Amino acid sequence: MQIQGRLYEKDSAAFSDVSLSLKDNQYYIYDNSELIEFGLSAGLEFGSRIGNVERKITLANGCVFATHDNNEVDDYIKAHRGQKNLIHKLESKMQWVVVALIITIASSFSFVRWGLPAITYAVADALPHTVNEMISEGTLEFLDRFIFDETQVTEQQQGLITARFNELVQRVDSSDKEVNYQLYFRAWGSKEDSVEIPNALALPSGEIILTDKFIELTSSQDEIDSVLLHEIGHVQHRHSLKMAIHGAIVATLVTVIAGDVSGLADMGIGVGSLLVTTHYSRKHESEADHFAFTNMLALNIDPSAFASIMGKMQTYMSEQQPQTSKAGSAENEARETSEGSVLDYLDSHPKTQVRVEQAERFAQCYQQGLIDCPYEVNKQ
Amino acid sequence: MQDVKFNGSGFEYFKIWIVNVLLTIVTLSLYYPWAKVRNHRYFYANTRVGEHNFEYHATGKQLFLGYLVALVLFVIYIVAQQVSPIGSIVVLLLLFFGFPWIIWKSLQFNLKMSSYANVRFSFIGSLGDSYFNFMLLLIMALIAFYSIFFLPGIAVALLADTSMTFASILGFVFFIVGCALAIYGFAYKKKKNTEYLINFRKFGNGTFFTSIETSVFAKIILKTFLLAIAAIVAVLGIFLVLAVMFAGAAALTDLQNSAGDTQGMMAALAALSFLILPAYALLILAFLFVGAYAQARMRNYIYAQSSLDSNIHFKSALSAKKLVWVMFTNLLLVVFTLGLGTPWAKVRMARYIAANTYVETEVDISHYITEKQNVQTTLGDQIGDAFDVDLGVTI
């Protein structure tokens, strides 16, 4: 077996064009038929193959034989050393490349779809509740300073709602007994500009905030209860903590993966992880809805109350929009269609319409006197 | 004049890359150091100058420990960031003080593990100089940067009682002075860093040399800065024109009227949402161009100033426009193939960079190398496991 190549002296650029002859136990290197090196084949150190780049064989004395004849070298190694270059085999056989491609795509997909939530949930559930309190620390103070104003709700009404809230907390099916639930009333937005925001928020520590406009829109205690239960659901499911952990894992992965990819891909991955995160947040809303519906059935409250308050909040918000925008109706229509298509992926909440329909399914169970409603909330 | 050539092919590299990705996934990332070695080996060995190519000699085993340490530190940092602000500051401080050491170690390791024509590179810079370059100068540059804000503040505070007009004129002058200081500060840091990275680099017995003028770097930074502002203004302008064309002027008045009112602002922005993606794409393109401009200009200048043993000179002829074209099409390729086009993107970039890099010699390069490097070197061979970060230290 004759292999053409170059022989470099140790750590030197000085080289001569030579041919290497590999026998069973011995090797011989000829420079124009003059024997210049020989020795035991066992003393040769073969570099591993990569693509079709120059292959290096290091002699015992440090000289380096370099050749482009990769196949000859591979044949020799296979025949005489019994070694197999597994990695190069994977890289060079088309069927293995296809298998690698399929496994890579399938595992990336499954990881994002199932692995990531599973890890997130396991970590979030294993952490003590004090972590939730650490995350929430200072949040309400911050919101009070920059977002909220003092409430206009009468103390009497506050007292009634708070008493009912405490009762609900006592009665719901609770796995996290350490949570110290607190209810707060705040005004959000200004009355003068008639842009008040009806909303309810839950901090991971168990602090729940109702805005004045929300209270104003409700017309029954059942409606307030349904939203309170939804917020308790967020706390019970530790959704904020899960978002934080999920974000941390995605950030870590993006950096580790993108560290190998060129910097350009980062931006593409950034968009991708945003889509994953908002999808995740919609799932959390559905979970909180489901928590609220099942508990309402157990507590004998009509889930249609949730549908009615959601409907009222949406009507109020859509009435707000024409007030601020003076555009014509045709343009409004165009906007709504584009909003439907582009913002669908970016929306952190499921469509109100879907949530209302789900509440009504549970309401049907309620009317039939069922406590276990066979209907599963769509977690998409 | 010798051309630099990159001989790799996208498909050949794709096969290496996909196996790397697969093995990295199934080993829960522990294979990563070996994957990195194969990547580096492929790109080094396919880069040829004259009749020789580069080579990367590190093994996955050597990189493994450093990788584990980096991974653990990174996870600690991420967790600390989410849970405890003080913890994350501690980790950042550790990183700040450790950074010059990491750079120094990586330079030594990476250059020692690189060779051209069977002759190894090496790095003989000192740890002290690394601290000077990557800590002291960094602090200095940051102080220069913050002077943009506090210099005008001082002017206004001192003179506000006497004359407001005079105070604002002086404040503006001080603002310009602050900007000049910041640009000069960063240019000086970049000059010193570049000289540290190149002047202590050896190729066998040969020594690299470079000499950078701070003013040239300062001009490049200033132009980059102005270009960035122009790019933002241009994107904003295009966004406004498109908004008027497609959504009508009313949408913009809404946006303007809603200033200071979050709810209204959200509604007005939602109406313009269909423009967000195109605007985002334009902004990416604009910033790619600004980045490409800075990269091309800096590299061209550094190469023009560098030599090896004063016999061999270097030349880089990157053009910002062509570079941004390669970057942008690569970005599209990677995004629209969900990452699978990455190998082709990397090969295209390597090919473009190599095709615009030249080595100029008075004598034949192989002749020079053989003459100069036929004596073997004994510069610190004993380098063990590495704490390796990617700095792009190769030529």
Coordinates of C-alpha atoms in Angstrom, one line a residue, chain A residues 6 8-15 47-56 62-64 68 85 87-88 90-94 96-97 99-101 103-105 107-108 131 134-135 188 193 195-197 243-245 247-249 251-253 255-256 259-262 264-271 317 320-321 324-328 331 335 338-339 342-343 346, chain B residues 11-23 25-26 29 31-32 36-39 41-42 45-46 48 51-53 55 67 71 74-75 78 82-84 116-120 247-248 250-251 254 257 261-264 267 270-274 276-277 280 284 288 326-328 330-331 334-335 340 342 345-346 349 366 369-370 373-377 381 390:
Chain A
R6 CA 4.4 15.2 2.7
Y8 CA 7.3 17.4 7.9
E9 CA 10.1 17.4 10.4
K10 CA 8.9 17.8 14.0
D11 CA 7.3 21.2 14.7
S12 CA 8.9 22.5 11.5
A13 CA 7.6 23.7 8.1
A14 CA 10.4 22.0 6.3
F15 CA 8.9 19.1 4.3
G47 CA -5.3 11.4 13.4
S48 CA -9.0 10.9 13.2
R49 CA -10.7 11.7 9.9
I50 CA -12.8 14.8 9.4
G51 CA -14.5 15.4 6.0
N52 CA -11.8 15.3 3.4
V53 CA -9.2 17.5 5.0
E54 CA -5.6 16.6 5.1
R55 CA -4.9 13.6 7.3
K56 CA -2.0 13.6 9.7
G62 CA 7.5 13.5 16.1
C63 CA 7.8 13.9 12.4
V64 CA 4.4 14.3 10.7
H68 CA -5.0 13.8 1.2
N85 CA -14.0 5.6 13.3
I87 CA -18.0 9.5 14.3
H88 CA -16.7 9.7 10.7
L90 CA -21.9 8.6 11.0
E91 CA -20.8 11.7 9.1
S92 CA -20.1 10.0 5.8
K93 CA -23.0 7.6 5.4
M94 CA -26.1 9.3 4.1
W96 CA -27.0 7.9 9.3
V97 CA -27.1 11.6 8.4
V99 CA -31.4 9.4 10.9
A100 CA -29.4 12.1 12.8
L101 CA -31.5 14.7 11.2
I103 CA -33.8 12.3 15.6
T104 CA -32.6 15.9 16.0
I105 CA -35.8 17.4 14.7
S107 CA -36.1 15.5 19.9
S108 CA -36.0 19.3 19.6
V131 CA -39.2 31.4 46.7
M134 CA -38.9 36.3 47.3
I135 CA -40.1 36.9 43.7
W188 CA -55.8 51.7 37.7
D193 CA -59.6 60.5 30.7
V195 CA -59.6 55.1 30.6
E196 CA -59.9 52.9 33.7
I197 CA -58.6 49.4 33.4
M243 CA -42.7 31.4 33.8
A244 CA -39.5 32.5 35.5
I245 CA -38.0 29.0 35.4
G247 CA -37.5 31.8 30.8
A248 CA -34.3 30.8 32.6
I249 CA -34.1 27.5 30.9
A251 CA -32.3 31.7 28.0
T252 CA -29.7 29.1 29.0
L253 CA -30.4 26.8 26.0
T255 CA -27.0 30.8 24.8
V256 CA -25.5 27.3 24.8
G259 CA -22.8 29.9 21.3
D260 CA -22.0 27.3 18.6
V261 CA -24.1 29.1 15.9
S262 CA -23.1 32.4 14.4
L264 CA -26.9 36.1 13.5
A265 CA -29.0 33.1 14.4
D266 CA -29.6 34.6 17.9
M267 CA -32.2 37.0 16.6
G268 CA -34.1 34.2 14.8
I269 CA -34.0 32.1 18.0
G270 CA -35.1 35.1 20.0
V271 CA -38.3 35.3 17.9
M317 CA -62.5 47.4 26.4
Q320 CA -62.8 52.2 24.9
Q321 CA -61.1 51.8 21.6
T324 CA -59.4 56.9 21.6
S325 CA -59.3 56.3 17.9
K326 CA -61.2 58.5 15.5
A327 CA -60.6 56.4 12.5
G328 CA -63.4 55.3 10.1
E331 CA -60.1 51.0 8.8
R335 CA -57.2 46.4 11.8
S338 CA -54.8 42.0 10.8
E339 CA -54.8 41.7 14.6
V342 CA -50.5 38.5 13.3
L343 CA -51.1 39.0 16.9
L346 CA -48.1 36.9 20.2
Chain B
F11 CA -23.0 19.8 2.5
E12 CA -19.8 18.2 3.8
Y13 CA -20.0 20.4 6.8
F14 CA -23.7 19.8 7.3
K15 CA -23.0 16.1 7.8
I16 CA -20.4 16.9 10.5
W17 CA -22.7 19.5 12.1
I18 CA -25.8 17.4 12.2
V19 CA -23.9 14.5 13.9
N20 CA -22.5 17.0 16.3
V21 CA -25.9 18.3 17.1
L22 CA -27.3 14.8 17.5
L23 CA -24.6 13.6 19.8
I25 CA -28.5 16.3 22.3
V26 CA -28.3 12.6 23.3
S29 CA -24.7 18.6 26.0
Y31 CA -20.5 15.9 24.0
Y32 CA -20.2 19.6 23.2
K36 CA -16.5 22.0 19.1
V37 CA -13.2 20.3 18.3
R38 CA -14.6 18.8 15.1
N39 CA -16.1 22.1 14.0
R41 CA -10.8 21.2 12.9
Y42 CA -13.0 21.4 9.9
A45 CA -8.0 22.5 8.0
N46 CA -10.0 23.9 5.1
R48 CA -5.4 27.4 3.1
E51 CA 0.2 25.3 -0.2
H52 CA -0.4 24.8 3.5
N53 CA -3.4 24.8 5.7
E55 CA -4.8 23.0 11.9
Y67 CA -16.8 23.3 29.7
L71 CA -21.7 25.4 32.4
F74 CA -23.6 29.8 33.9
V75 CA -26.5 27.9 35.5
I78 CA -29.1 32.3 35.6
Q82 CA -34.0 34.9 38.7
V83 CA -34.0 34.3 42.5
S84 CA -31.6 36.7 44.2
Y116 CA 0.0 26.4 10.1
A117 CA 2.3 24.3 8.0
N118 CA 3.1 22.1 11.0
V119 CA 4.4 25.1 13.0
R120 CA 2.5 26.0 16.1
A247 CA -53.2 52.6 7.9
G248 CA -53.9 56.3 7.2
A250 CA -55.4 58.9 11.7
A251 CA -53.6 55.9 13.1
D254 CA -54.0 58.3 17.6
N257 CA -52.6 61.7 21.2
D261 CA -51.7 56.9 28.4
T262 CA -50.7 53.2 28.3
Q263 CA -54.1 51.9 27.4
G264 CA -54.6 54.2 24.5
A267 CA -54.7 50.3 21.3
A270 CA -52.3 47.3 18.0
A271 CA -53.8 49.1 15.0
L272 CA -50.3 49.3 13.5
S273 CA -49.4 45.8 14.5
F274 CA -49.2 44.6 10.9
I276 CA -44.3 45.5 13.4
L277 CA -42.8 42.5 11.6
Y280 CA -38.4 44.6 13.0
I284 CA -32.3 44.0 12.1
L288 CA -26.5 44.2 10.8
V326 CA -23.8 37.7 3.4
M327 CA -25.0 38.2 7.0
F328 CA -28.5 39.0 6.0
N330 CA -27.4 33.9 6.1
L331 CA -29.9 35.1 8.7
V334 CA -31.0 30.1 9.2
V335 CA -34.4 31.4 10.2
L340 CA -30.8 23.6 9.7
T342 CA -26.6 27.0 9.8
A345 CA -24.4 29.9 6.5
K346 CA -21.1 29.3 8.3
M349 CA -19.2 33.4 5.7
S366 CA 6.7 28.5 1.9
I369 CA 8.5 29.5 6.5
T370 CA 10.9 26.7 5.7
Q373 CA 10.9 27.6 11.0
N374 CA 13.1 24.7 10.3
V375 CA 14.5 25.1 13.9
Q376 CA 12.0 23.6 16.2
T377 CA 10.6 25.7 19.1
D381 CA 4.6 22.7 25.7
D390 CA -14.2 31.8 22.0

